[in-house]
């Protein structure tokens, strides 16, 4: 009788035993984010002579070709795994002509990066047209204002070939057009780039958290929004379908984006994906934490490490984050 009472009051199972000090906690930690898991998104802009701070993303810049090289070197020295390059051209038009111009800003910057850090980190090129079109949508438009899916595929195939030719080690289509991975694979293979993998932004949601990015990349749609091609935040099953289609079309890696509001999607995709799973900690996630930290409402460094750990715990193997270089130092 007394034993039963004792058992109830003093439990035998005591999970706290394994939390008794930093050494014990380190020993039993299940999840570690490594610097080489991190990918740094970077912006390069044509026609500027000094890097331009992005006001809604404190600490981030629109780079010149020179300041980009410096940022890439810093990332490489910190042990970051890769870069994701976005370009902002001097001239925009209906079809986004600058995106596959061999002398366009992205191609020039890719050549710089391949030469400067190409052996030390994986230089990836974001493949979309929204930074290059004058209307800000991710492909040329039809008369009714919707993006012309199949015409866009032809454009993406050409952009992929130009990026690979300029030295991109990976191309990463982010436009959410149907059939984009197959079209890009064909474009790469036709142009002799059979060895260049595709990281597909497979499950990309129409998210408010891209807000600051649109200032950074100057790619906000002039009218309407992207709900006609990006996914509805209400849907999970659709994400698995998108991933399955992209894998069937030849995606070598798949991405979920954003991450923090979609950790369930990362976990589901990681459970079933036959290829590596990446996730993108997007501009709005960065801005939220930076803003709260500026006000003294959050411990910035702990917030960075905790959110990155949650991505990894959910199953993401590569994490795109604007904190990549700094986090690589924090995680050492
Ligand atoms: C372009 C693209 C976007 C982001 C990455 N690629 C914006 C969008 O789809 O509107 C967002 C990244 C971020 O918010 O950090 N297709």
mmCIF file of C-alpha atoms and ligand atoms in Angstrom, residues 43 57 86 126 128 130-131 138 174-175 201 204 209-214 219 221 226 230 257 280-284 322, ligand 1:
data_model
loop_
_atom_site.group_PDB
_atom_site.id
_atom_site.type_symbol
_atom_site.label_atom_id
_atom_site.label_comp_id
_atom_site.label_asym_id
_atom_site.label_seq_id
_atom_site.Cartn_x
_atom_site.Cartn_y
_atom_site.Cartn_z
ATOM 1 C CA UNK A 43 21.156 39.324 -54.410
ATOM 2 C CA UNK A 57 16.005 42.857 -44.033
ATOM 3 C CA UNK A 86 19.149 36.079 -57.355
ATOM 4 C CA UNK A 126 17.439 30.705 -58.597
ATOM 5 C CA UNK A 128 12.519 32.407 -62.222
ATOM 6 C CA UNK A 130 9.702 37.634 -61.731
ATOM 7 C CA UNK A 131 12.829 39.746 -61.196
ATOM 8 C CA UNK A 138 6.978 34.578 -62.950
ATOM 9 C CA UNK A 174 11.024 28.670 -58.211
ATOM 10 C CA UNK A 175 8.200 29.694 -60.547
ATOM 11 C CA UNK A 201 11.093 24.564 -55.326
ATOM 12 C CA UNK A 204 6.079 26.623 -52.692
ATOM 13 C CA UNK A 209 6.242 35.931 -45.677
ATOM 14 C CA UNK A 210 7.859 36.759 -49.042
ATOM 15 C CA UNK A 211 7.087 40.460 -48.434
ATOM 16 C CA UNK A 212 10.606 41.737 -47.682
ATOM 17 C CA UNK A 213 12.099 39.654 -50.517
ATOM 18 C CA UNK A 214 10.058 41.582 -53.020
ATOM 19 C CA UNK A 219 10.067 41.507 -58.177
ATOM 20 C CA UNK A 221 3.816 41.687 -59.118
ATOM 21 C CA UNK A 226 0.788 34.635 -57.293
ATOM 22 C CA UNK A 230 1.831 29.116 -55.991
ATOM 23 C CA UNK A 257 9.019 27.033 -48.826
ATOM 24 C CA UNK A 280 13.752 27.969 -47.226
ATOM 25 C CA UNK A 281 13.693 30.226 -44.185
ATOM 26 C CA UNK A 282 12.255 33.147 -46.117
ATOM 27 C CA UNK A 283 12.631 36.904 -45.897
ATOM 28 C CA UNK A 284 9.586 37.448 -43.670
ATOM 29 C CA UNK A 322 19.874 34.717 -44.773
HETATM 30 C C1 LIG B 1 10.698 34.209 -56.903
HETATM 31 C C2 LIG B 1 11.043 33.964 -55.486
HETATM 32 C C3 LIG B 1 10.440 34.507 -54.330
HETATM 33 C C4 LIG B 1 11.211 34.061 -53.242
HETATM 34 C C5 LIG B 1 12.214 33.252 -53.743
HETATM 35 N N1 LIG B 1 12.086 33.180 -55.128
HETATM 36 C C6 LIG B 1 9.326 35.450 -54.185
HETATM 37 C C7 LIG B 1 7.999 35.089 -54.665
HETATM 38 O O1 LIG B 1 7.703 33.966 -55.034
HETATM 39 O O2 LIG B 1 7.176 36.012 -54.698
HETATM 40 C C8 LIG B 1 10.972 34.440 -51.807
HETATM 41 C C9 LIG B 1 12.162 34.310 -50.907
HETATM 42 C C10 LIG B 1 12.039 35.042 -49.614
HETATM 43 O O3 LIG B 1 10.988 35.589 -49.258
HETATM 44 O O4 LIG B 1 13.050 35.057 -48.898
HETATM 45 N N2 LIG B 1 9.864 33.324 -57.527
#
